[in-house]
Short mmCIF file of C-alpha atoms in Angstrom, two decimals:
data_model
loop_
_atom_site.label_atom_id
_atom_site.label_comp_id
_atom_site.label_asym_id
_atom_site.label_seq_id
_atom_site.Cartn_x
_atom_site.Cartn_y
_atom_site.Cartn_z
CA MET R 1250 15.95 -36.52 0.81
CA LYS R 1251 19.92 -36.59 1.84
CA ASN R 1252 20.47 -39.73 0.21
CA TRP R 1253 18.51 -38.63 -3.18
CA PHE R 1254 21.36 -36.00 -2.90
CA LYS R 1255 24.27 -38.63 -2.28
CA TYR R 1256 23.20 -40.41 -5.72
CA ILE R 1257 22.26 -38.19 -8.37
CA THR R 1258 25.70 -35.77 -7.10
CA ILE R 1259 27.43 -39.21 -7.92
CA LEU R 1260 26.05 -39.84 -10.86
CA PHE R 1261 26.30 -36.74 -12.30
CA ALA R 1262 30.06 -35.93 -11.55
CA GLY R 1263 30.33 -39.42 -12.55
CA ALA R 1264 28.06 -38.22 -16.24
CA ALA R 1265 30.94 -35.06 -16.35
CA LEU R 1266 33.84 -37.23 -16.02
CA LEU R 1267 33.08 -39.06 -18.81
CA THR R 1268 32.42 -36.11 -21.34
CA THR R 1269 35.95 -34.65 -20.10
CA SER R 1270 36.96 -37.42 -20.98
CA CYS R 1271 35.80 -38.06 -24.24
CA GLU R 1272 37.43 -34.24 -25.03
CA ASP R 1273 40.63 -36.08 -24.49
CA THR R 1274 40.81 -38.48 -26.80
CA ASP R 1275 41.26 -38.71 -30.65
CA MET R 1276 39.52 -42.48 -29.65
CA VAL R 1277 36.46 -42.07 -28.36
CA ILE R 1278 34.76 -45.01 -28.96
CA ASP R 1279 37.23 -46.55 -26.15
CA GLN R 1280 34.73 -45.09 -23.97
CA VAL R 1281 31.48 -47.20 -24.56
CA THR R 1282 33.14 -50.90 -26.13
CA ALA R 1283 35.36 -51.17 -22.84
CA GLY R 1284 34.78 -54.51 -21.93
CA THR R 1285 32.67 -55.54 -24.58
CA THR R 1286 33.12 -56.96 -27.54
CA ARG R 1287 34.29 -55.17 -31.48
CA GLY R 1288 31.26 -52.53 -31.16
CA ALA R 1289 30.20 -50.35 -33.61
CA ILE R 1290 28.93 -46.68 -33.04
CA LEU R 1291 26.83 -44.26 -35.65
CA ARG R 1292 28.31 -40.40 -33.88
CA THR R 1293 25.98 -37.48 -35.04
CA VAL R 1294 28.44 -35.11 -35.98
CA ASP R 1295 26.08 -32.17 -37.61
CA LEU R 1296 22.16 -31.81 -38.38
CA GLU R 1297 21.36 -29.65 -40.31
CA GLN R 1298 18.29 -30.79 -41.63
CA SER R 1299 15.07 -32.11 -39.79
CA GLU R 1300 11.75 -30.09 -40.50
CA VAL R 1301 8.91 -30.67 -43.35
CA LEU R 1302 7.78 -27.05 -43.49
CA PHE R 1303 4.20 -25.57 -44.62
CA ASP R 1304 3.17 -21.78 -44.93
CA LEU R 1305 1.78 -20.43 -41.45
CA ASP R 1306 -1.62 -20.98 -41.74
CA ASN R 1307 -0.50 -24.93 -42.56
CA SER R 1308 -1.44 -25.26 -46.33
CA VAL R 1309 0.75 -24.21 -48.35
CA LEU R 1310 3.74 -26.73 -48.15
CA ILE R 1311 7.17 -24.66 -49.12
CA ASP R 1312 10.58 -27.34 -48.60
CA GLY R 1313 12.17 -29.37 -46.21
CA GLY R 1314 13.80 -33.03 -46.03
CA PHE R 1315 16.58 -34.43 -43.96
CA SER R 1316 20.34 -34.21 -43.66
CA THR R 1317 23.52 -35.19 -41.41
CA THR R 1318 27.20 -35.74 -41.52
CA LEU R 1319 27.26 -39.06 -38.90
CA GLU R 1320 30.56 -41.15 -37.95
CA VAL R 1321 30.99 -44.38 -37.75
CA GLN R 1322 33.12 -45.73 -34.70
CA ASP R 1323 34.59 -49.33 -33.82
CA ALA R 1324 37.35 -50.36 -32.10
CA GLU R 1325 39.54 -50.68 -36.04
CA GLY R 1326 38.73 -47.45 -36.09
CA GLY R 1327 35.92 -47.69 -39.05
CA GLU R 1328 37.43 -50.47 -40.83
CA LEU R 1329 34.89 -52.90 -39.44
CA LEU R 1330 32.22 -51.79 -41.90
CA SER R 1331 30.56 -53.21 -44.89
CA GLU R 1332 27.64 -49.88 -45.44
CA ILE R 1333 24.74 -48.13 -44.03
CA GLU R 1334 21.18 -49.59 -44.48
CA VAL R 1335 19.07 -46.24 -44.70
CA TYR R 1336 15.16 -47.00 -43.72
CA ALA R 1337 12.32 -44.54 -44.09
CA GLY R 1338 8.81 -44.38 -42.27
CA PHE R 1339 5.99 -42.03 -41.30
CA ARG R 1340 4.19 -41.84 -38.63
CA ASP R 1341 0.41 -40.15 -38.97
CA ASN R 1342 -0.69 -38.02 -36.37
CA THR R 1343 -3.46 -36.16 -37.30
CA SER R 1344 -6.56 -37.03 -38.20
CA ASP R 1345 -6.96 -37.14 -42.21
CA GLY R 1346 -7.27 -41.28 -42.68
CA VAL R 1347 -4.03 -41.82 -43.32
CA ASP R 1348 -1.77 -45.14 -41.59
CA ASP R 1349 1.09 -45.17 -40.87
CA ARG R 1350 4.08 -46.12 -42.85
CA ASP R 1351 6.01 -49.30 -41.73
CA GLU R 1352 9.65 -48.66 -42.60
CA ILE R 1353 11.23 -49.67 -45.91
CA LEU R 1354 14.61 -49.78 -46.71
CA LEU R 1355 15.65 -46.43 -49.15
CA GLY R 1356 19.21 -47.71 -50.06
CA THR R 1357 22.52 -48.20 -48.56
CA ILE R 1358 26.11 -46.28 -48.09
CA PRO R 1359 29.25 -48.33 -48.95
CA ALA R 1360 32.02 -47.95 -46.46
CA SER R 1361 33.78 -46.87 -49.64
CA GLU R 1362 32.00 -43.59 -49.80
CA GLY R 1363 33.76 -42.38 -46.37
CA VAL R 1364 35.78 -39.72 -45.83
CA LEU R 1365 38.30 -39.12 -43.23
CA GLY R 1366 37.51 -36.80 -40.60
CA GLU R 1367 39.26 -34.95 -37.88
CA PHE R 1368 39.43 -37.84 -35.55
CA GLY R 1369 40.62 -40.29 -38.05
CA LEU R 1370 37.74 -42.25 -38.90
CA PRO R 1371 35.26 -42.28 -41.97
CA ARG R 1372 32.08 -40.07 -42.19
CA PHE R 1373 29.72 -39.61 -44.48
CA THR R 1374 27.29 -37.03 -45.54
CA TYR R 1375 23.28 -38.10 -45.79
CA SER R 1376 20.15 -35.75 -46.97
CA ILE R 1377 16.50 -36.98 -48.66
CA GLY R 1378 13.89 -33.97 -49.72
CA TYR R 1379 10.71 -34.70 -48.67
CA GLU R 1380 8.94 -34.85 -52.36
CA GLU R 1381 11.39 -38.29 -52.46
CA LEU R 1382 10.30 -39.15 -48.95
CA GLN R 1383 6.98 -38.66 -50.13
CA ASP R 1384 7.38 -40.25 -53.25
CA ALA R 1385 9.27 -43.41 -51.55
CA LEU R 1386 6.84 -44.24 -48.58
CA ASN R 1387 4.14 -44.04 -51.19
CA LEU R 1388 2.09 -40.76 -48.99
CA PRO R 1389 -0.11 -38.74 -51.26
CA ASP R 1390 0.02 -35.03 -51.59
CA ASP R 1391 -2.25 -34.09 -49.01
CA ALA R 1392 -1.32 -36.92 -47.07
CA PHE R 1393 1.34 -35.18 -44.32
CA PHE R 1394 0.26 -31.96 -42.72
CA GLY R 1395 2.01 -29.95 -39.62
CA GLY R 1396 2.35 -32.55 -36.22
CA ASP R 1397 3.09 -36.08 -38.77
CA GLN R 1398 6.33 -37.67 -39.25
CA PHE R 1399 8.51 -38.65 -41.42
CA THR R 1400 11.29 -41.23 -39.36
CA VAL R 1401 15.50 -42.53 -40.86
CA ARG R 1402 16.68 -44.71 -39.15
CA PHE R 1403 20.12 -45.86 -40.07
CA GLU R 1404 21.64 -49.56 -39.32
CA LEU R 1405 25.44 -50.34 -39.40
CA VAL R 1406 26.52 -53.61 -40.93
CA LEU R 1407 29.80 -54.55 -40.26
CA THR R 1408 32.78 -57.20 -42.22
CA ASP R 1409 31.34 -59.64 -39.87
CA GLY R 1410 27.91 -59.72 -40.46
CA ARG R 1411 26.69 -57.95 -36.91
CA ARG R 1412 24.06 -54.61 -37.31
CA PHE R 1413 24.09 -52.23 -34.80
CA SER R 1414 21.09 -50.04 -34.80
CA PHE R 1415 18.26 -47.80 -32.32
CA ASP R 1416 17.55 -51.02 -30.64
CA ASP R 1417 20.52 -51.39 -29.77
CA ASN R 1418 21.09 -47.89 -27.81
CA THR R 1419 22.06 -47.75 -24.19
CA GLY R 1420 22.11 -43.99 -22.51
CA ASN R 1421 26.11 -43.98 -22.57
CA ILE R 1422 26.07 -43.07 -26.81
CA THR R 1423 22.77 -41.18 -27.36
CA GLY R 1424 24.07 -38.26 -25.23
CA SER R 1425 26.96 -35.75 -25.30
CA PHE R 1426 29.89 -35.91 -27.61
CA PHE R 1427 28.11 -39.90 -27.64
CA SER R 1428 25.03 -38.57 -30.01
CA SER R 1429 24.53 -41.68 -32.05
CA PRO R 1430 20.60 -42.12 -32.15
CA PHE R 1431 20.22 -44.47 -35.28
CA LEU R 1432 17.15 -42.80 -35.47
CA TYR R 1433 15.27 -39.13 -36.19
CA THR R 1434 12.42 -37.66 -36.38
CA ILE R 1435 11.45 -35.67 -39.44
CA ASN R 1436 8.85 -33.72 -38.09
CA VAL R 1437 6.59 -31.32 -40.39
CA VAL R 1438 6.26 -28.04 -39.15
CA CYS R 1439 4.25 -24.80 -40.08
CA ALA R 1440 6.58 -21.31 -40.42
CA VAL R 1441 7.24 -19.40 -37.45
CA GLU R 1442 8.61 -15.69 -37.32
CA GLU R 1443 12.20 -15.73 -37.24
CA GLY R 1444 12.93 -14.83 -32.99
CA LEU R 1445 9.60 -16.15 -32.13
CA TYR R 1446 10.16 -17.99 -28.01
CA THR R 1447 14.20 -16.35 -27.93
CA GLY R 1448 16.14 -14.67 -25.85
CA THR R 1449 15.77 -13.63 -21.77
CA TYR R 1450 12.67 -15.54 -20.56
CA ALA R 1451 11.72 -15.42 -16.46
CA LEU R 1452 11.17 -18.93 -15.24
CA THR R 1453 7.99 -19.16 -12.83
CA GLN R 1454 6.94 -23.82 -12.04
CA ASP R 1455 3.41 -23.11 -11.15
CA THR R 1456 3.07 -26.45 -10.12
CA PRO R 1457 4.74 -28.92 -8.30
CA GLY R 1458 7.33 -32.10 -9.67
CA VAL R 1459 8.67 -35.45 -8.22
CA PHE R 1460 11.19 -33.68 -6.07
CA PRO R 1461 9.05 -31.45 -5.78
CA THR R 1462 11.16 -28.66 -7.20
CA THR R 1463 12.15 -29.54 -10.44
CA PHE R 1464 13.59 -26.29 -11.77
CA GLN R 1465 15.46 -22.65 -10.07
CA GLU R 1466 13.67 -19.86 -10.96
CA GLY R 1467 14.71 -16.96 -12.86
CA ASN R 1468 15.85 -15.66 -15.65
CA VAL R 1469 16.97 -18.50 -18.42
CA GLU R 1470 17.84 -17.91 -21.57
CA VAL R 1471 15.51 -20.17 -24.69
CA THR R 1472 17.84 -20.63 -28.26
CA ALA R 1473 16.59 -21.53 -31.47
CA THR R 1474 17.94 -25.26 -32.83
CA SER R 1475 15.86 -25.40 -35.78
CA LEU R 1476 13.04 -23.59 -37.56
CA THR R 1477 10.41 -24.56 -35.44
CA GLY R 1478 12.47 -26.09 -32.77
CA ARG R 1479 13.73 -24.49 -29.14
CA SER R 1480 16.52 -25.07 -26.09
CA ILE R 1481 15.80 -23.72 -22.72
CA ALA R 1482 18.44 -23.90 -19.68
CA LEU R 1483 18.23 -24.24 -17.24
CA ILE R 1484 19.06 -25.45 -13.84
CA GLY R 1485 17.83 -28.82 -12.84
CA TYR R 1486 17.21 -29.74 -8.91
CA PRO R 1487 18.73 -26.68 -7.12
CA GLN R 1488 18.16 -27.71 -3.95
CA PHE R 1489 20.86 -30.27 -4.71
CA GLY R 1490 23.30 -28.29 -5.82
CA GLY R 1491 21.84 -27.72 -8.78
CA PHE R 1492 22.62 -29.46 -12.70
CA PRO R 1493 22.63 -27.81 -16.04
CA LEU R 1494 19.40 -29.48 -18.44
CA ASP R 1495 18.76 -28.39 -21.69
CA PHE R 1496 14.51 -28.62 -21.96
CA ALA R 1497 14.48 -29.02 -25.48
CA PHE R 1498 10.83 -28.12 -27.37
CA ASP R 1499 8.98 -27.61 -30.60
CA LEU R 1500 6.33 -24.95 -32.09
CA ILE R 1501 4.50 -27.54 -34.37
CA CYS R 1502 1.74 -26.22 -35.79
CA ASN R 1503 0.10 -24.26 -32.81
CA GLU R 1504 0.70 -26.66 -30.56
CA VAL R 1505 4.36 -27.36 -28.06
CA VAL R 1506 5.97 -30.96 -28.32
CA VAL R 1507 8.07 -31.25 -25.53
CA GLN R 1508 10.81 -33.92 -26.57
CA GLU R 1509 11.91 -36.20 -24.65
CA LEU R 1510 14.92 -35.94 -21.88
CA ASP R 1511 16.76 -37.96 -20.43
CA THR R 1512 18.47 -36.12 -17.18
CA GLY R 1513 20.96 -39.22 -16.23
CA LEU R 1514 20.42 -38.48 -12.53
CA THR R 1515 18.63 -40.85 -10.38
CA CYS R 1516 18.23 -41.95 -6.90
CA THR R 1517 19.11 -45.23 -6.71
CA THR R 1518 22.36 -46.72 -9.76
CA GLY R 1519 21.53 -48.85 -11.89
CA GLU R 1520 17.52 -47.80 -11.79
CA PRO R 1521 16.25 -46.01 -14.20
CA GLY R 1522 16.88 -42.14 -13.64
CA LEU R 1523 14.78 -39.73 -14.42
CA VAL R 1524 12.62 -38.80 -17.56
CA TYR R 1525 11.03 -35.79 -19.21
CA GLN R 1526 8.41 -36.35 -21.63
CA ALA R 1527 5.27 -35.16 -23.37
CA ALA R 1528 2.33 -35.77 -21.27
CA ASP R 1529 -0.45 -37.03 -22.33
CA ASP R 1530 -3.83 -35.92 -23.33
CA VAL R 1531 -2.53 -32.18 -22.78
CA THR R 1532 -2.14 -30.25 -25.57
CA VAL R 1533 0.55 -26.69 -24.77
CA VAL R 1534 -0.57 -24.15 -27.55
CA TYR R 1535 1.50 -20.97 -28.34
CA ASP R 1536 0.39 -17.98 -29.90
CA GLY R 1537 2.04 -17.22 -33.35
CA GLN R 1538 1.89 -13.91 -32.99
CA ASP R 1539 2.59 -12.68 -28.76
CA ASP R 1540 5.06 -14.75 -27.47
CA SER R 1541 6.13 -12.53 -24.06
CA THR R 1542 4.45 -15.32 -22.30
CA LEU R 1543 4.11 -19.37 -22.79
CA THR R 1544 3.10 -22.40 -20.42
CA ILE R 1545 4.31 -25.82 -20.74
CA THR R 1546 3.56 -28.74 -19.31
CA PHE R 1547 5.28 -31.82 -19.51
CA THR R 1548 5.52 -35.86 -17.13
CA GLU R 1549 8.38 -35.92 -15.69
CA VAL R 1550 8.88 -39.48 -14.19
CA GLY R 1551 10.69 -39.88 -11.06
CA GLY R 1552 11.61 -43.41 -12.45
CA SER R 1553 13.88 -45.11 -9.24
CA CYS R 1554 13.49 -41.71 -7.50
CA GLY R 1555 9.38 -41.64 -7.24
CA GLY R 1556 6.39 -41.60 -9.87
CA SER R 1557 5.49 -39.88 -12.57
CA VAL R 1558 4.53 -35.83 -12.10
CA ASP R 1559 2.94 -33.58 -14.37
CA VAL R 1560 4.79 -30.60 -14.33
CA THR R 1561 3.78 -27.07 -14.86
CA PHE R 1562 5.90 -23.97 -15.78
CA THR R 1563 4.85 -20.21 -17.49
CA LEU R 1564 7.85 -18.48 -18.89
CA THR R 1565 8.00 -14.66 -18.91
CA LYS R 1566 9.72 -12.52 -22.09
CA ILE R 1567 11.92 -9.93 -20.15
#
């Protein structure tokens, strides 16, 4: 336990130092590309929309699509960018006889369309409605329902021919200030009553995790991040001093879908650390009329800290 505490504390402190340095410099790309050859990232400035919405009965399509503002960062202040390619795909997660759709190229955004943002780097706004996605992927009207997913992926093309996208991501550029996933998921969801599963809840951990205490028990705040997205402000691993974590999930047509979270905490330097994932073969449901309590099960992947464990916790509204 003492060794685990030492490694986790050191690595978490390093992550905090990186975040601080990002706030103190306009050229944040220097923090990512130090010691590398002129890399490039596509930072998410704002994610305005990433849902396709059905009604509460999952029967009538209402509205939705994808909209985001992105910032290109490279070693020459965005001057290396030639264009941004935009791809779309479809993941069928429901039993309706429709197959997945492989990625297709939706189009390109030339570097000339960039507008300088507050850091002197080019920014781009991209939007697409669900009807455009549907037509581009050749999906009939009855081909997607709540639980299915569209994907939009961006690929940076530099003036020297090099490309950067999702496969080039590392842990340094997928979270905090450097939010640069390149790949975005547009969930097909059902409408949720405004304010449902938000506010103050008492958290109780029902089953042990890797350590075995995963979260500090007590009152937590659940906030809405979108129409159906929710985030819980947690304190993880209080036995090691406690680390703030944002545990995110989606309310998708009566099911709770846990979003993957890489905590950035590890027990061995340079080795994989603790990651939270949706539990296989576990269906977590929610009540669309009564948000007084919610029980969530997810898989805590221990990496260098141990094996994988399904962890269950309960939220009770205060």
